[in-house]
Short mmCIF file of C-alpha atoms in Angstrom, two decimals:
data_model
loop_
_atom_site.label_atom_id
_atom_site.label_comp_id
_atom_site.label_asym_id
_atom_site.label_seq_id
_atom_site.Cartn_x
_atom_site.Cartn_y
_atom_site.Cartn_z
CA MET Z 6 25.09 13.91 -4.76
CA SER Z 7 21.18 13.00 -5.79
CA ASP Z 8 19.37 15.19 -8.56
CA ILE Z 9 16.17 14.45 -6.60
CA LYS Z 10 15.37 15.89 -3.36
CA PHE Z 11 12.21 14.84 -1.29
CA ALA Z 12 10.24 15.61 1.32
CA ALA Z 13 7.69 14.12 3.83
CA ILE Z 14 4.46 15.69 5.44
CA GLY Z 15 2.78 13.87 7.55
CA ILE Z 16 4.22 10.65 9.44
CA ASN Z 17 1.25 9.17 11.36
CA HIS Z 18 1.51 5.78 9.75
CA ALA Z 19 5.19 3.74 10.43
CA HIS Z 20 4.95 2.72 6.81
CA ILE Z 21 6.53 6.48 6.33
CA TYR Z 22 10.14 4.73 7.32
CA GLY Z 23 9.65 2.31 4.56
CA GLN Z 24 8.59 5.31 1.82
CA VAL Z 25 11.66 7.06 2.75
CA ASP Z 26 14.02 4.04 2.60
CA CYS Z 27 12.69 3.23 -0.87
CA LEU Z 28 13.64 6.04 -2.19
CA LYS Z 29 16.98 6.43 -0.40
CA ARG Z 30 18.07 3.29 -1.33
CA ALA Z 31 17.02 4.55 -5.15
CA GLY Z 32 19.27 7.73 -4.68
CA ALA Z 33 16.78 10.23 -3.59
CA GLN Z 34 18.31 13.10 -0.92
CA PHE Z 35 15.76 13.29 1.68
CA VAL Z 36 15.87 17.07 2.99
CA ALA Z 37 12.92 17.94 4.90
CA PHE Z 38 9.63 17.07 7.35
CA HIS Z 39 6.69 18.59 8.43
CA ALA Z 40 4.73 16.81 11.47
CA PRO Z 41 3.06 18.55 13.91
CA GLU Z 42 3.46 15.67 16.92
CA ASP Z 43 6.42 16.06 18.67
CA ASP Z 44 6.62 12.27 19.68
CA LEU Z 45 6.30 11.30 16.24
CA ALA Z 46 8.69 13.53 14.85
CA LYS Z 47 11.52 13.03 18.08
CA THR Z 48 11.92 9.53 16.95
CA PHE Z 49 11.86 10.21 13.04
CA GLY Z 50 14.33 12.52 13.12
CA GLU Z 51 16.51 10.65 15.12
CA LYS Z 52 16.06 7.93 12.28
CA TYR Z 53 16.80 10.70 9.60
CA PRO Z 54 18.99 13.29 11.02
CA GLU Z 55 19.89 14.60 7.28
CA ALA Z 56 16.32 15.97 6.91
CA ARG Z 57 15.18 18.98 8.82
CA ARG Z 58 11.97 19.35 10.93
CA VAL Z 59 9.74 22.58 9.85
CA ALA Z 60 7.13 23.92 11.39
CA ASP Z 61 4.85 24.59 8.50
CA PRO Z 62 4.64 22.27 5.40
CA ALA Z 63 4.64 25.78 3.36
CA ALA Z 64 8.26 25.35 3.95
CA ILE Z 65 8.32 22.34 1.65
CA LEU Z 66 5.65 22.93 -0.72
CA GLU Z 67 7.13 26.28 -1.72
CA ASP Z 68 10.62 24.74 -2.09
CA ALA Z 69 11.36 24.68 -5.59
CA SER Z 70 14.54 22.40 -4.88
CA ILE Z 71 12.29 19.91 -3.59
CA GLN Z 72 10.86 17.33 -6.32
CA VAL Z 73 9.01 14.84 -4.91
CA VAL Z 74 6.67 14.78 -1.51
CA VAL Z 75 5.89 11.50 0.69
CA THR Z 76 3.08 11.38 3.05
CA ALA Z 77 1.63 8.42 5.63
CA ALA Z 78 -0.23 11.04 7.05
CA ILE Z 79 -3.81 10.12 8.80
CA PRO Z 80 -5.27 8.37 6.01
CA GLY Z 81 -8.42 10.92 5.73
CA ASP Z 82 -5.93 13.85 5.17
CA ARG Z 83 -3.83 12.79 2.95
CA ALA Z 84 -5.83 13.23 -0.47
CA ASP Z 85 -5.40 17.31 0.48
CA ILE Z 86 -1.79 17.02 0.86
CA CYS Z 87 -1.09 15.23 -2.20
CA LEU Z 88 -3.31 17.79 -3.93
CA ALA Z 89 -1.35 20.56 -1.87
CA ALA Z 90 1.93 19.04 -3.57
CA MET Z 91 0.59 18.38 -7.03
CA ARG Z 92 -0.44 21.94 -6.96
CA HIS Z 93 2.88 23.13 -5.92
CA GLY Z 94 4.60 21.28 -8.76
CA LYS Z 95 5.59 18.26 -6.73
CA ASP Z 96 5.17 14.38 -7.69
CA VAL Z 97 3.83 12.36 -4.77
CA LEU Z 98 4.48 9.34 -3.30
CA THR Z 99 1.45 8.11 -0.47
CA ASP Z 100 1.23 5.62 1.99
CA LYS Z 101 -2.09 3.47 1.37
CA PRO Z 102 -5.16 3.95 1.56
CA GLY Z 103 -4.01 7.16 -1.16
CA MET Z 104 -7.68 8.28 -0.42
CA THR Z 105 -10.72 7.45 1.91
CA THR Z 106 -13.84 8.74 -0.32
CA PHE Z 107 -14.17 8.94 -4.14
CA ALA Z 108 -14.54 12.88 -3.93
CA GLN Z 109 -11.03 12.60 -3.12
CA LEU Z 110 -10.18 9.99 -5.47
CA ASP Z 111 -11.94 12.12 -8.62
CA GLU Z 112 -10.19 14.94 -7.09
CA ILE Z 113 -6.84 13.62 -7.22
CA GLN Z 114 -7.52 12.46 -10.83
CA ARG Z 115 -8.80 15.99 -11.93
CA VAL Z 116 -5.70 17.62 -10.21
CA GLN Z 117 -3.04 15.26 -11.34
CA LYS Z 118 -4.04 15.75 -14.70
CA GLU Z 119 -4.46 19.10 -14.86
CA THR Z 120 -0.80 19.49 -13.21
CA GLY Z 121 0.87 16.77 -15.16
CA ARG Z 122 2.27 14.99 -12.02
CA ILE Z 123 2.95 11.91 -10.81
CA PHE Z 124 0.39 10.43 -8.39
CA SER Z 125 1.68 7.30 -6.99
CA VAL Z 126 0.72 4.84 -3.86
CA LEU Z 127 3.51 2.90 -2.27
CA TYR Z 128 1.85 -0.45 -2.06
CA SER Z 129 4.31 -1.89 -0.04
CA GLU Z 130 3.00 -5.18 0.57
CA HIS Z 131 3.72 -5.81 -3.59
CA PHE Z 132 6.53 -3.61 -3.95
CA GLU Z 133 8.82 -4.04 -1.07
CA VAL Z 134 8.08 -7.55 -0.50
CA PRO Z 135 10.69 -9.38 -3.04
CA ALA Z 136 8.36 -12.83 -3.00
CA ALA Z 137 5.49 -10.68 -4.76
CA VAL Z 138 8.10 -9.07 -7.16
CA GLU Z 139 9.70 -12.20 -8.39
CA ALA Z 140 5.83 -14.04 -8.18
CA GLY Z 141 5.53 -11.11 -11.16
CA ASN Z 142 9.07 -11.67 -12.64
CA LEU Z 143 7.94 -15.72 -12.83
CA ILE Z 144 4.30 -15.12 -13.91
CA ALA Z 145 6.25 -12.74 -16.76
CA SER Z 146 8.45 -15.68 -17.86
CA GLY Z 147 5.57 -18.00 -18.31
CA ALA Z 148 6.21 -20.32 -15.38
CA ILE Z 149 2.39 -20.65 -14.51
CA GLY Z 150 0.82 -20.02 -18.20
CA GLN Z 151 -1.89 -17.51 -18.00
CA VAL Z 152 -3.14 -16.34 -14.41
CA VAL Z 153 -6.90 -17.42 -14.07
CA ASN Z 154 -7.43 -17.18 -10.25
CA THR Z 155 -5.93 -15.22 -6.83
CA VAL Z 156 -6.38 -15.50 -3.17
CA GLY Z 157 -4.82 -12.74 -1.35
CA LEU Z 158 -5.04 -12.88 2.22
CA GLY Z 159 -3.88 -9.68 4.52
CA PRO Z 160 -3.91 -10.27 8.23
CA HIS Z 161 -2.77 -7.93 10.81
CA SER Z 162 -1.89 -7.29 14.52
CA LEU Z 163 -3.91 -5.30 16.18
CA ARG Z 164 -1.66 -4.48 18.94
CA LEU Z 165 -4.12 -2.00 20.73
CA ASN Z 166 -1.60 -0.69 23.08
CA ASN Z 167 -0.23 0.86 20.14
CA ARG Z 168 -2.80 2.32 18.27
CA PRO Z 169 -3.81 5.98 18.34
CA ASP Z 170 -7.67 6.98 18.39
CA TRP Z 171 -7.82 7.87 14.77
CA PHE Z 172 -7.32 4.25 14.17
CA PHE Z 173 -10.66 3.38 15.59
CA THR Z 174 -12.58 6.25 13.81
CA ARG Z 175 -14.39 5.01 10.80
CA LYS Z 176 -14.05 8.11 8.50
CA ARG Z 177 -9.88 8.49 9.55
CA TYR Z 178 -8.70 5.46 8.83
CA GLY Z 179 -11.55 4.80 5.76
CA GLY Z 180 -12.70 1.19 6.60
CA ILE Z 181 -10.66 -1.84 6.32
CA LEU Z 182 -11.42 -2.57 2.67
CA CYS Z 183 -10.49 0.53 1.73
CA ASP Z 184 -7.17 0.79 3.93
CA ILE Z 185 -5.51 -2.50 4.44
CA ALA Z 186 -7.22 -4.63 1.08
CA SER Z 187 -6.05 -1.83 -1.44
CA HIS Z 188 -2.90 -3.68 -1.03
CA GLN Z 189 -4.75 -6.90 -2.55
CA PHE Z 190 -6.83 -4.81 -5.05
CA GLU Z 191 -3.54 -3.53 -6.52
CA GLN Z 192 -1.68 -7.23 -6.42
CA PHE Z 193 -5.16 -8.83 -7.91
CA LEU Z 194 -4.66 -6.14 -11.13
CA PHE Z 195 -1.11 -6.24 -11.47
CA PHE Z 196 -1.15 -10.26 -11.42
CA SER Z 197 -3.89 -10.53 -13.29
CA GLY Z 198 -2.48 -7.95 -16.51
CA ALA Z 199 -5.27 -5.67 -15.87
CA MET Z 200 -5.84 -2.03 -15.52
CA ASP Z 201 -9.27 -2.67 -14.08
CA GLY Z 202 -12.13 -4.98 -12.60
CA GLU Z 203 -14.98 -5.35 -10.90
CA VAL Z 204 -16.10 -5.80 -7.44
CA VAL Z 205 -18.79 -9.05 -7.25
CA SER Z 206 -19.27 -8.90 -3.41
CA ALA Z 207 -17.91 -7.47 -0.04
CA SER Z 208 -18.34 -7.33 3.44
CA VAL Z 209 -17.17 -6.11 6.48
CA ALA Z 210 -18.12 -6.51 10.43
CA ASN Z 211 -16.63 -6.25 13.87
CA ARG Z 212 -16.78 -9.59 15.06
CA GLY Z 213 -14.77 -9.17 18.19
CA HIS Z 214 -13.84 -5.66 19.48
CA ALA Z 215 -17.86 -4.29 20.82
CA ASP Z 216 -15.83 -1.99 22.53
CA LYS Z 217 -14.31 -0.07 19.31
CA PRO Z 218 -17.39 0.41 17.08
CA GLY Z 219 -15.71 2.48 14.92
CA LEU Z 220 -13.18 -0.48 13.78
CA GLN Z 221 -13.97 -2.72 11.04
CA ASP Z 222 -12.28 -6.03 12.16
CA VAL Z 223 -12.48 -8.38 9.55
CA GLY Z 224 -13.53 -7.80 5.89
CA ASP Z 225 -13.57 -9.72 2.23
CA ALA Z 226 -14.47 -9.30 -1.31
CA HIS Z 227 -14.67 -11.37 -4.61
CA VAL Z 228 -13.20 -9.73 -7.76
CA ARG Z 229 -13.35 -10.20 -11.05
CA THR Z 230 -11.91 -9.09 -14.55
CA ALA Z 231 -12.48 -10.45 -18.31
CA ASN Z 232 -10.06 -13.49 -17.57
CA THR Z 233 -9.52 -13.99 -14.03
CA SER Z 234 -11.47 -14.07 -10.66
CA GLY Z 235 -9.92 -13.28 -7.25
CA TYR Z 236 -10.96 -13.57 -3.15
CA ILE Z 237 -9.68 -10.94 -0.83
CA ARG Z 238 -9.84 -11.29 2.90
CA VAL Z 239 -8.05 -9.10 5.41
CA ASP Z 240 -8.34 -8.68 9.33
CA TRP Z 241 -7.29 -7.86 12.76
CA PHE Z 242 -7.04 -11.25 14.21
CA THR Z 243 -3.49 -12.40 13.89
CA PRO Z 244 -3.13 -14.60 17.23
CA GLU Z 245 -0.63 -13.05 19.82
CA GLY Z 246 1.48 -16.19 19.36
CA LEU Z 247 2.42 -15.69 16.02
CA PRO Z 248 6.21 -13.81 15.80
CA THR Z 249 5.24 -11.40 13.31
CA TRP Z 250 2.27 -9.19 12.62
CA GLY Z 251 0.75 -11.27 10.04
CA ASP Z 252 1.07 -14.21 7.86
CA GLY Z 253 0.31 -12.58 4.58
CA ARG Z 254 -0.20 -14.76 1.68
CA LEU Z 255 -0.89 -14.77 -1.93
CA THR Z 256 -1.56 -17.75 -4.42
CA ILE Z 257 -1.78 -17.37 -7.75
CA LEU Z 258 -3.28 -19.87 -10.03
CA GLY Z 259 -2.26 -20.08 -13.79
CA THR Z 260 -3.61 -22.45 -16.48
CA GLU Z 261 -0.17 -24.52 -16.09
CA GLY Z 262 0.88 -24.08 -12.09
CA TYR Z 263 0.53 -21.99 -9.27
CA ILE Z 264 2.37 -20.10 -7.08
CA GLU Z 265 2.01 -19.41 -3.54
CA LEU Z 266 3.65 -16.68 -1.21
CA ARG Z 267 4.13 -16.88 2.56
CA LYS Z 268 5.21 -13.31 3.03
CA TYR Z 269 6.66 -12.63 6.27
CA ILE Z 270 6.48 -16.04 7.34
CA ASP Z 271 6.60 -19.80 7.12
CA ILE Z 272 4.75 -21.43 10.07
CA ALA Z 273 5.73 -24.57 8.57
CA GLY Z 274 9.55 -24.04 9.84
CA ARG Z 275 11.60 -22.74 7.29
CA PRO Z 276 13.08 -19.39 9.07
CA GLY Z 277 13.02 -15.94 7.39
CA GLU Z 278 10.66 -14.22 5.06
CA ASN Z 279 9.66 -14.16 1.52
CA HIS Z 280 9.20 -17.48 1.00
CA LEU Z 281 7.82 -18.79 -2.69
CA PHE Z 282 6.30 -21.94 -3.47
CA LEU Z 283 6.28 -22.71 -7.22
CA VAL Z 284 4.10 -25.82 -8.77
CA ASP Z 285 4.43 -26.82 -12.13
CA LYS Z 286 4.28 -29.73 -14.32
CA LYS Z 287 7.96 -30.37 -13.33
CA GLY Z 288 7.30 -30.61 -9.52
CA VAL Z 289 7.50 -28.37 -6.51
CA GLN Z 290 10.28 -25.97 -5.32
CA HIS Z 291 10.61 -23.55 -2.77
CA ILE Z 292 12.33 -20.38 -3.99
CA ASP Z 293 14.10 -18.07 -1.09
CA CYS Z 294 13.35 -14.60 -2.63
CA SER Z 295 14.90 -12.51 -0.09
CA ASN Z 296 17.92 -11.28 -2.05
CA VAL Z 297 15.46 -10.83 -5.21
CA ASP Z 298 15.68 -6.88 -6.07
CA LEU Z 299 13.36 -4.41 -5.56
CA PRO Z 300 13.14 -1.91 -8.22
CA PHE Z 301 10.13 0.27 -7.57
CA GLY Z 302 12.21 3.08 -6.22
CA ARG Z 303 14.55 3.48 -8.93
CA GLN Z 304 11.74 3.45 -11.11
CA PHE Z 305 9.57 5.95 -9.45
CA LEU Z 306 12.66 8.23 -9.26
CA ASP Z 307 13.25 7.50 -13.17
CA ASP Z 308 9.31 8.25 -14.10
CA VAL Z 309 9.97 12.04 -12.01
CA ARG Z 310 13.01 12.41 -14.31
CA ASN Z 311 11.40 11.41 -17.55
CA ARG Z 312 7.85 11.99 -17.27
CA THR Z 313 7.27 8.03 -17.89
CA GLU Z 314 5.16 5.14 -15.60
CA THR Z 315 7.18 2.84 -15.69
CA ALA Z 316 7.11 1.80 -11.68
CA MET Z 317 3.49 1.61 -11.74
CA PRO Z 318 0.98 3.13 -14.84
CA GLN Z 319 -1.45 5.86 -13.27
CA GLN Z 320 -4.44 4.16 -14.23
CA ARG Z 321 -3.88 1.34 -12.70
CA CYS Z 322 -2.83 3.15 -9.17
CA TYR Z 323 -6.11 4.68 -9.31
CA ASN Z 324 -8.24 1.76 -10.03
CA ALA Z 325 -6.51 -0.19 -7.19
CA MET Z 326 -8.15 2.36 -4.79
CA LYS Z 327 -11.34 2.52 -6.83
CA LEU Z 328 -11.88 -1.24 -6.38
CA ALA Z 329 -10.72 -0.82 -2.66
CA LEU Z 330 -13.64 2.37 -2.20
CA THR Z 331 -16.45 -0.10 -4.13
CA ALA Z 332 -16.02 -2.65 -2.27
CA GLN Z 333 -15.94 -0.44 0.83
CA GLN Z 334 -18.91 0.85 -0.08
CA MET Z 335 -20.58 -2.14 -1.10
CA ALA Z 336 -19.64 -3.65 2.22
CA GLU Z 337 -21.27 -0.81 4.55
CA THR Z 338 -24.57 -0.80 2.52
CA GLY Z 339 -27.27 -1.29 5.20
CA THR Z 340 -24.76 -1.24 8.37
CA GLU Z 341 -24.08 1.46 10.76
CA TRP Z 342 -21.03 2.52 9.25
CA ALA Z 343 -23.04 3.96 5.80
CA GLN Z 344 -24.74 6.51 8.05
#
């Protein structure tokens, strides 16, 4: 039996399944969850019968045997859950975005430092995508020289009928750059080998959903570090004809080559996911990354045991969200969302 037990508080986003599976694969024991929504809890409980449903989150927070709390609550509520967990001596693994305001970010940083707990965000488009992990391995080995630029694209399918009301309320989901693009900001820092960066420009808009005024259906940003630059675009315009939820891509330009990831589909016709294309002085190759090891869960549990920062440095975790919040604020200046 695992030496680490974990529980979930808030299961509003389906990413909670990935979070739970990530820690279970790494050997942690899932023991409890709190969710006030009966419909969500029914499906979730059927998937994880080993975890008891509790009526009050205090049953989790006050259980000294539980070391880790995971959450994929409504984004605007995640910070409070994480703060309560850390104040009760728990380490935290939240879905992205980890918070929706600068005030929440400041408070999380203060409480994390005060308590000495781990605050981590499972950026699934990096840590749960074998092609992205393998790109990191290749770059670390010098495959494309020094990284100078990244282009991160995060298109998503809206599937209106499956989205709850909070999804269309700006203050609840945080805005498109805070929410979806936090993935791309984290990847920009990671592949740049940087702990922090700068937002040069940013924009958001609602181009195709006038009936949902709180929705931002497209957003983009330019970012840079001392040695790299990057472009990020996220949107809710995946066509119905694409047989997956989004054609997520990342291009990483180096001084001696470049890598392109087609994370979830290759529209050129190759089956499956996790396609990596490497172009260097020797030629062009396609690498199937479907069997690449995903170390994040193991590393996170080792960090819990050893009080280390191997899964993701605490500072990069914070600064990815700082960039996302900064871009969101910059993009909304002068718009109706800034009210």
